mmCIF file of C-alpha atoms in Angstrom:
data_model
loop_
_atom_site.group_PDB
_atom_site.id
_atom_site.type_symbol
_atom_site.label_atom_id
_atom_site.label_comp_id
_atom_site.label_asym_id
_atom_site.label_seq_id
_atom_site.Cartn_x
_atom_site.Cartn_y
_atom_site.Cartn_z
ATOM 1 C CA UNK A 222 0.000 0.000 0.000
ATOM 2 C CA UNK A 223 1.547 3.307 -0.796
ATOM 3 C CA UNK A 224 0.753 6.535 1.181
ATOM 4 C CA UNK A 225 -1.949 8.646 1.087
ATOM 5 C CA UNK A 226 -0.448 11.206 1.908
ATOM 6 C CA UNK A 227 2.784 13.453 2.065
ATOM 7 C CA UNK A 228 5.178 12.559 4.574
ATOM 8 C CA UNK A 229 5.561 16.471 5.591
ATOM 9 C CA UNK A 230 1.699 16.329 6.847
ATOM 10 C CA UNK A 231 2.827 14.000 9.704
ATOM 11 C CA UNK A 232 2.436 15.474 13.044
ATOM 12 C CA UNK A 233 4.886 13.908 15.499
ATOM 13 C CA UNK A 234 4.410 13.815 19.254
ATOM 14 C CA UNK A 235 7.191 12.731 21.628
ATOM 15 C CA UNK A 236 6.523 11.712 25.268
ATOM 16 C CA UNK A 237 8.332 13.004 27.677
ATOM 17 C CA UNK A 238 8.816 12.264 31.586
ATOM 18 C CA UNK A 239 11.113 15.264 32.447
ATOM 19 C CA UNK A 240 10.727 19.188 31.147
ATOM 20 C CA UNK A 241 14.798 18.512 30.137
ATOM 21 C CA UNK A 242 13.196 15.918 27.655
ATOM 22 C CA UNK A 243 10.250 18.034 26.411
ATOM 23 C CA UNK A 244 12.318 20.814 25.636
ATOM 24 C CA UNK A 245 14.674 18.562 23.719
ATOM 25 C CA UNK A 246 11.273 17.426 21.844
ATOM 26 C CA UNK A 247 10.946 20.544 21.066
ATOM 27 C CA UNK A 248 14.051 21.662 20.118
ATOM 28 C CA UNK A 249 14.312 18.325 17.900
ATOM 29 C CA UNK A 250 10.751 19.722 16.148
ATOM 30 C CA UNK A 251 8.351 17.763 17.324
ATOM 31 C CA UNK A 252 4.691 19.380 16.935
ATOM 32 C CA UNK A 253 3.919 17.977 20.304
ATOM 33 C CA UNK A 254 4.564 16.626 23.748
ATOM 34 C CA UNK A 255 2.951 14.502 25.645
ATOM 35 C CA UNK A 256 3.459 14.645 29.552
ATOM 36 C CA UNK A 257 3.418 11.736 31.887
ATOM 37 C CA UNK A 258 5.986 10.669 35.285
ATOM 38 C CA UNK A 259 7.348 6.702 35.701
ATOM 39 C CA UNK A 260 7.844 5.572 32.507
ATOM 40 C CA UNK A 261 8.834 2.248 33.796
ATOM 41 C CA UNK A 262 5.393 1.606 34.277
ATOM 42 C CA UNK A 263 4.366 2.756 31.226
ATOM 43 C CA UNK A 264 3.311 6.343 32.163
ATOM 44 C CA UNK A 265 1.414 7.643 34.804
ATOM 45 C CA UNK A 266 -0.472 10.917 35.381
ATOM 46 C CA UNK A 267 2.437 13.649 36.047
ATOM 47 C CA UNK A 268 2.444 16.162 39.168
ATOM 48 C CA UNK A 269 1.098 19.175 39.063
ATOM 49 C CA UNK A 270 4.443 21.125 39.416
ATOM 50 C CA UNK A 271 5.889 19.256 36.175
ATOM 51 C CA UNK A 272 2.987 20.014 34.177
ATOM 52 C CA UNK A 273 3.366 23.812 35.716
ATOM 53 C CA UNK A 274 7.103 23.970 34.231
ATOM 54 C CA UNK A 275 6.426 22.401 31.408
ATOM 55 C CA UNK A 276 3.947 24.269 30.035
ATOM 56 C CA UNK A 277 5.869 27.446 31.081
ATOM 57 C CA UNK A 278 8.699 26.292 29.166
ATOM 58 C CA UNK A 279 7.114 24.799 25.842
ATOM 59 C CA UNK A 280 5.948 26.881 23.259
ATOM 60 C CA UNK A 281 4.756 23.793 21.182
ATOM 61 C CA UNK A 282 1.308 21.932 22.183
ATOM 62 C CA UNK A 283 1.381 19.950 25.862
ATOM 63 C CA UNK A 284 -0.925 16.700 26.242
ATOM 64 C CA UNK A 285 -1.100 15.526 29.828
ATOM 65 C CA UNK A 286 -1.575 11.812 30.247
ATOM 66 C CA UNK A 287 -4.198 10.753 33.023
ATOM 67 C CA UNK A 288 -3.834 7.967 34.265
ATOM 68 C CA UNK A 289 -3.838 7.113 38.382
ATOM 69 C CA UNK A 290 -1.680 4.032 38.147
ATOM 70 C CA UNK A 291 0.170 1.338 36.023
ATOM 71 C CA UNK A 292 -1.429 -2.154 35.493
ATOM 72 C CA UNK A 293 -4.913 -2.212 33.925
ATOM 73 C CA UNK A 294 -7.159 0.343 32.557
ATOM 74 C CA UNK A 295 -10.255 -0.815 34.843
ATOM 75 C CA UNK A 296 -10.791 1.996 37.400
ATOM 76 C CA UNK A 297 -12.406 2.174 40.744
ATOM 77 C CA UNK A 298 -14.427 5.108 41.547
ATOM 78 C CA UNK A 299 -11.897 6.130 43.745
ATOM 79 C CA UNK A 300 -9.439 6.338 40.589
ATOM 80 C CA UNK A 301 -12.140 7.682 38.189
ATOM 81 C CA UNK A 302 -12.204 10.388 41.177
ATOM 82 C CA UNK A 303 -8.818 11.113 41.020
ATOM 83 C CA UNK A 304 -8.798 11.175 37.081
ATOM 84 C CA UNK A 305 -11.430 13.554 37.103
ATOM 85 C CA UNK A 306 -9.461 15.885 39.493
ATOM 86 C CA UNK A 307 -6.480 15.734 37.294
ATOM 87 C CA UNK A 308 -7.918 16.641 34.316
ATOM 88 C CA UNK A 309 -9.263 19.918 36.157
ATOM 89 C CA UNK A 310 -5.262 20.244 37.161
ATOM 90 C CA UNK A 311 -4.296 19.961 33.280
ATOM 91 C CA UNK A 312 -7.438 22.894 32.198
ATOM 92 C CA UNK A 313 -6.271 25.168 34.910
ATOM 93 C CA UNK A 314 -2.440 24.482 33.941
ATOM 94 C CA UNK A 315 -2.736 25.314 30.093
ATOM 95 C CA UNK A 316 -2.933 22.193 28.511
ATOM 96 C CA UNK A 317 -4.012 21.877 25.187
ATOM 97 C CA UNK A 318 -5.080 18.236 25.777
ATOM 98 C CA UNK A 319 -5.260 15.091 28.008
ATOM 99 C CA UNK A 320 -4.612 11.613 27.290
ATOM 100 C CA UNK A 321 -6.360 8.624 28.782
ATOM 101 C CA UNK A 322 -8.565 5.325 28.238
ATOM 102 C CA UNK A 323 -10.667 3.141 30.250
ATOM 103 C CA UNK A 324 -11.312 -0.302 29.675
ATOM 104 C CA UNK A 325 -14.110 -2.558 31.534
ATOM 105 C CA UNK A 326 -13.468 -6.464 32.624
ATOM 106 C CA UNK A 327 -14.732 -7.928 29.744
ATOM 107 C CA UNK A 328 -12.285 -5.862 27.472
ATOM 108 C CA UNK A 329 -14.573 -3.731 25.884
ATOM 109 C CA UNK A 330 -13.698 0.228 26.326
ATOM 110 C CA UNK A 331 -15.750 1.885 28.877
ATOM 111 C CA UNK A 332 -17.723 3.866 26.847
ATOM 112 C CA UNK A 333 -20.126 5.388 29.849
ATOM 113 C CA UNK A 334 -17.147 6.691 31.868
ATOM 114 C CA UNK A 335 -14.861 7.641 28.745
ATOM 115 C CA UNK A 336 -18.105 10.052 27.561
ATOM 116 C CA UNK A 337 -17.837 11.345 31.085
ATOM 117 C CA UNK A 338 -14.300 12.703 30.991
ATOM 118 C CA UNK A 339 -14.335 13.297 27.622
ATOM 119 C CA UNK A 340 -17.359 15.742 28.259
ATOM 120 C CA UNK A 341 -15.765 16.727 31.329
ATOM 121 C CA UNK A 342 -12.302 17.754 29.344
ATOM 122 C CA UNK A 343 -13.541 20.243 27.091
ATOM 123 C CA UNK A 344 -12.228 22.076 25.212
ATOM 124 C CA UNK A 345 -9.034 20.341 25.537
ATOM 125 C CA UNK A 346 -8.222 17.514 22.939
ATOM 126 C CA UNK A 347 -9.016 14.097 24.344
ATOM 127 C CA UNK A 348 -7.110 11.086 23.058
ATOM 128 C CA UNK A 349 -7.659 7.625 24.027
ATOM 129 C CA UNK A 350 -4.171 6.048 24.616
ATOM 130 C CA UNK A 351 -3.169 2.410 24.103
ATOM 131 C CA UNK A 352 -5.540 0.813 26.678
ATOM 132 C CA UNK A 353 -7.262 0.413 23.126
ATOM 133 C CA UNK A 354 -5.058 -2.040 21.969
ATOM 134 C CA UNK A 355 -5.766 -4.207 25.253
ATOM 135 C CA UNK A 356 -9.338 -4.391 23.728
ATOM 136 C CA UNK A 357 -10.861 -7.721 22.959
ATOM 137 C CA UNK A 358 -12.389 -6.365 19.906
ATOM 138 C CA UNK A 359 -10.394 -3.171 18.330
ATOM 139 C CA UNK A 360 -13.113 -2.540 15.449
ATOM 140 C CA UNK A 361 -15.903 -2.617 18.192
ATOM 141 C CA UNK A 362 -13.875 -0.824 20.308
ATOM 142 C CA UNK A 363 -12.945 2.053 17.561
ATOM 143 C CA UNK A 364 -16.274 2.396 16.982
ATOM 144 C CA UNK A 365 -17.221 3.076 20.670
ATOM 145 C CA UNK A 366 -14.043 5.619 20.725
ATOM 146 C CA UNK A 367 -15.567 7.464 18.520
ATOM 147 C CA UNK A 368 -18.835 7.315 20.030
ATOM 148 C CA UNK A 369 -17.525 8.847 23.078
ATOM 149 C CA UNK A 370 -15.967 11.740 21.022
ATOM 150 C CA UNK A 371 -12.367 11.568 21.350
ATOM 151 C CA UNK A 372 -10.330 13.110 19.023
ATOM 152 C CA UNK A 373 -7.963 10.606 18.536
ATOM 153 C CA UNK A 374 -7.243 6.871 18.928
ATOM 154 C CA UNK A 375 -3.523 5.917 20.203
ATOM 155 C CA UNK A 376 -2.990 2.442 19.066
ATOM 156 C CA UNK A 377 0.034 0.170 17.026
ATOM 157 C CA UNK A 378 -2.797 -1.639 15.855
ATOM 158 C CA UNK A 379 -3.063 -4.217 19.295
ATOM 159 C CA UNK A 380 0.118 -5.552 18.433
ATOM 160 C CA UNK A 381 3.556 -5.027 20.679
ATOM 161 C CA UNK A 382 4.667 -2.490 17.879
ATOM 162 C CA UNK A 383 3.046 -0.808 15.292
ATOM 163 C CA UNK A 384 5.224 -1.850 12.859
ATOM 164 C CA UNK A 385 3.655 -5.561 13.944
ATOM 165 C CA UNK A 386 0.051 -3.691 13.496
ATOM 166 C CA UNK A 387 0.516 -2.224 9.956
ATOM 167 C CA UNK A 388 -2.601 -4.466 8.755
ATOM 168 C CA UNK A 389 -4.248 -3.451 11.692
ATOM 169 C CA UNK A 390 -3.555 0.145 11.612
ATOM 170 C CA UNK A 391 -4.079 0.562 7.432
ATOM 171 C CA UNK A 392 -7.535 -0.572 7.913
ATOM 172 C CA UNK A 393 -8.202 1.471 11.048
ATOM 173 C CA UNK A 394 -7.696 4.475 9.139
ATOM 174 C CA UNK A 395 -9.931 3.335 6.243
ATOM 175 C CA UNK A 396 -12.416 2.987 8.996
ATOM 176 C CA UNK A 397 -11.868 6.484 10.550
ATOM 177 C CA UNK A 398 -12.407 8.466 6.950
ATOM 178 C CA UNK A 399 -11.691 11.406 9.065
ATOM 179 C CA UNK A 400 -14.151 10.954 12.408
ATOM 180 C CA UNK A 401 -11.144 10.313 14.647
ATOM 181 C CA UNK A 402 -7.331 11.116 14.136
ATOM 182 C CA UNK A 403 -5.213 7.734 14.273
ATOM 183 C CA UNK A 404 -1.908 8.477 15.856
ATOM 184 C CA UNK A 405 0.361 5.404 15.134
ATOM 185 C CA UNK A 406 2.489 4.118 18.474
ATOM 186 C CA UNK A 407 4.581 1.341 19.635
ATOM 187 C CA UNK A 408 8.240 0.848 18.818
ATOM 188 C CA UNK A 409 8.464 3.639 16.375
ATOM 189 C CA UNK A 410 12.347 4.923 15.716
ATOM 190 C CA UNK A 411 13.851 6.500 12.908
ATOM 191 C CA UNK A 412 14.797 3.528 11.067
ATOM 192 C CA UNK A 413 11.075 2.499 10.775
ATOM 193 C CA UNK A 414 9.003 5.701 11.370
ATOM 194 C CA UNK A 415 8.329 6.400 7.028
ATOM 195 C CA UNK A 416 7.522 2.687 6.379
ATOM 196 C CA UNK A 417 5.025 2.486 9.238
ATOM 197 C CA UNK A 418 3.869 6.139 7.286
ATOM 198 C CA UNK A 419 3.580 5.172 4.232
ATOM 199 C CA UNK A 420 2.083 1.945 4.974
ATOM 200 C CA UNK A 421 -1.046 2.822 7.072
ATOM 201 C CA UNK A 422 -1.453 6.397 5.974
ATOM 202 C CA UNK A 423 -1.847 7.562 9.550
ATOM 203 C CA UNK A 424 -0.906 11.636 9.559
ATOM 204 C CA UNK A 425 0.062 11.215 13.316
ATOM 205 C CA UNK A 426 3.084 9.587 15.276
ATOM 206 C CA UNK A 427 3.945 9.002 18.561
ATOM 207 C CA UNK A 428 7.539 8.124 19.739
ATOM 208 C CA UNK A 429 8.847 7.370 23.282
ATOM 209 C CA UNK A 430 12.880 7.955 21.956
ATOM 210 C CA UNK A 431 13.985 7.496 25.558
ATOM 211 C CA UNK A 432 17.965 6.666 25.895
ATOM 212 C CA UNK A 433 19.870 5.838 29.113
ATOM 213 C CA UNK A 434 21.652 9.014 30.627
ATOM 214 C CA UNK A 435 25.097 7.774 33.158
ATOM 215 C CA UNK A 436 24.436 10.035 36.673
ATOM 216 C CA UNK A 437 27.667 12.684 36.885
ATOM 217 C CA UNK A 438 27.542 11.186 40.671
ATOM 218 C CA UNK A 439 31.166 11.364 41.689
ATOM 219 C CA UNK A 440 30.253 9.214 44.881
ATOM 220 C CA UNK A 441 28.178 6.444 44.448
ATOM 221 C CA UNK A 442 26.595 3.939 46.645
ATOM 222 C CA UNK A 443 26.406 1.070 44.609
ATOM 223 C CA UNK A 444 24.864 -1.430 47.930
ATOM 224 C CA UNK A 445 21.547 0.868 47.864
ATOM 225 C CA UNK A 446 18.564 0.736 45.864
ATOM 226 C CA UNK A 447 15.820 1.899 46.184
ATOM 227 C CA UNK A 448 13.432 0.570 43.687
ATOM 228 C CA UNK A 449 12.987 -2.506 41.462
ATOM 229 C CA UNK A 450 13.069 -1.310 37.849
ATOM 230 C CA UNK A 451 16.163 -2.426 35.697
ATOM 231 C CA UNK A 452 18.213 1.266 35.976
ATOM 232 C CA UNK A 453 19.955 1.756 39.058
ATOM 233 C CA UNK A 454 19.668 5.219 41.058
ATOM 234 C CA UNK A 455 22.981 6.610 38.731
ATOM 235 C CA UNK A 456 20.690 6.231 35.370
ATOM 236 C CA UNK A 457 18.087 7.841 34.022
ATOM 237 C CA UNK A 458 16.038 7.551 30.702
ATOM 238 C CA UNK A 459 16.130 11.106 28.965
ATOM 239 C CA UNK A 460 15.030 12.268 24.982
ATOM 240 C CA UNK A 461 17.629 14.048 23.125
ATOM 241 C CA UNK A 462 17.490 16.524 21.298
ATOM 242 C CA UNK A 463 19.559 14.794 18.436
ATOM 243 C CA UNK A 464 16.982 11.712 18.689
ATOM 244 C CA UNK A 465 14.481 13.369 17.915
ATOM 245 C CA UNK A 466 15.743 15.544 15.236
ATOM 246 C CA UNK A 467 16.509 12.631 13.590
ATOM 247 C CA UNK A 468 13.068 11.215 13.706
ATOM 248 C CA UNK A 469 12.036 14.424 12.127
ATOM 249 C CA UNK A 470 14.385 14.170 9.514
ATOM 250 C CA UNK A 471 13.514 10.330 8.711
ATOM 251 C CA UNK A 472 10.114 11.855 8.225
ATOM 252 C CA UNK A 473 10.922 14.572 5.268
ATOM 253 C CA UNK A 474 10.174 17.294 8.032
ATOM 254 C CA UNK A 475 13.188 19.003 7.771
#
């Protein structure tokens, strides 16, 4: 399948865990960043004071993700409680958007309290992240997506990467003709970023980029830890600047 579309209409978000990697989103040209804390555990909801400096430091577009906790996307109403709250943070903080999706036990998407927040969001830009692709039935679940009024879908197509999900993610935006935006996720680098493109025809892309930054730590404790993620308390993930440049350039952007 060849693409639809020109690769310069791509819009290309980066997320970002840290204002340092934002700004080298931004730097890099990335049309977007999306905001989250513990990447480990595959993004959670980000504290008020990094969304604060952030957005005081980004001229380009800042999506907040909202989400209470890793593991699954089936809330309490505790959580939905706290997700609600949150999303008031992001409005008062100057977001331009929030990012989140709930999913109910029998793998269908939650479509009564996804309308809810959705509703409750606006007129920020809702998109429902990857807890689509943890769907038992992604059409089905598209079509409620859409439903609820989100403007986009976050998906690689239910597959571990989207580069996995190009079927998936080619008919998805057939399906959409232009309801829903489709931003393609998963595994996306430079070295794959304008087949997955020009494959699927999505216009949107989403890339984690994250690299392993050594601590300047002059004394270092090796005996202590204090968590149980791979990285030890002298490494960090970080974007770069040069990462994502390069992304952009894979992409005809620049």
């Amino acid at each position: 399948m060849s693409s639809v579309h020109s690769a310069n209409t791509v819009r290309i978000e980066i997320a970002a865990h840290c204002i340092e990697s934002a700004l080298a989103a931004q730097a890099g040209g990335a049309d977007r960043v999306e905001l989250f804390s513990n990447p480990l555990e595959g993004g959670v909801t980000p504290s008020e004071g990094l969304i604060a400096g952030a957005r005081r430091a980004l001229k380009i577009p800042l999506h907040v993700m909202i989400r209470p906790r890793g593991g699954d996307f089936h809330y309490s109403n505790h959580e939905l409680e706290v997700m609600r709250n949150d999303i008031a943070v992001a409005q008062r903080l100057g977001a331009n958007g929030v990012v989140f999706g709930l999913v109910n036990v029998d793998g269908m998407v939650d479509v009564v309290r996804t309308r809810e927040l959705v509703n409750l969001a606006k007129p920020l830009a809702v998109t429902f992240h990857r807890a689509f692709d943890l769907c038992r039935d992604l059409h089905r679940a598209f079509e409620d997506v859409i439903s609820c009024g989100a403007d986009r879908v976050l998906t690689s197509g239910g597959e571990e990467t989207a580069l996995k999900g190009i079927p998936v993610l080619a008919k998805l935006v057939g399906i959409a003709a232009g309801q829903i935006g489709i931003a393609a996720a998963g595994g996306i680098r430079p070295e794959n970023a304008q087949e997955i493109v020009s494959q699927t025809g999505v216009q949107e892309v989403h890339a984690g980029l994250r690299s392993t930054l050594t601590s300047p730590m002059g004394f270092r404790n090796e005996k202590v830890r204090f968590g149980t993620a791979q990285l030890s308390e002298y490494e960090r993930m970080v974007v770069t600047e040069q990462d994502v440049r390069q992304f952009v350039q894979q992409l005809g952007r620049i």
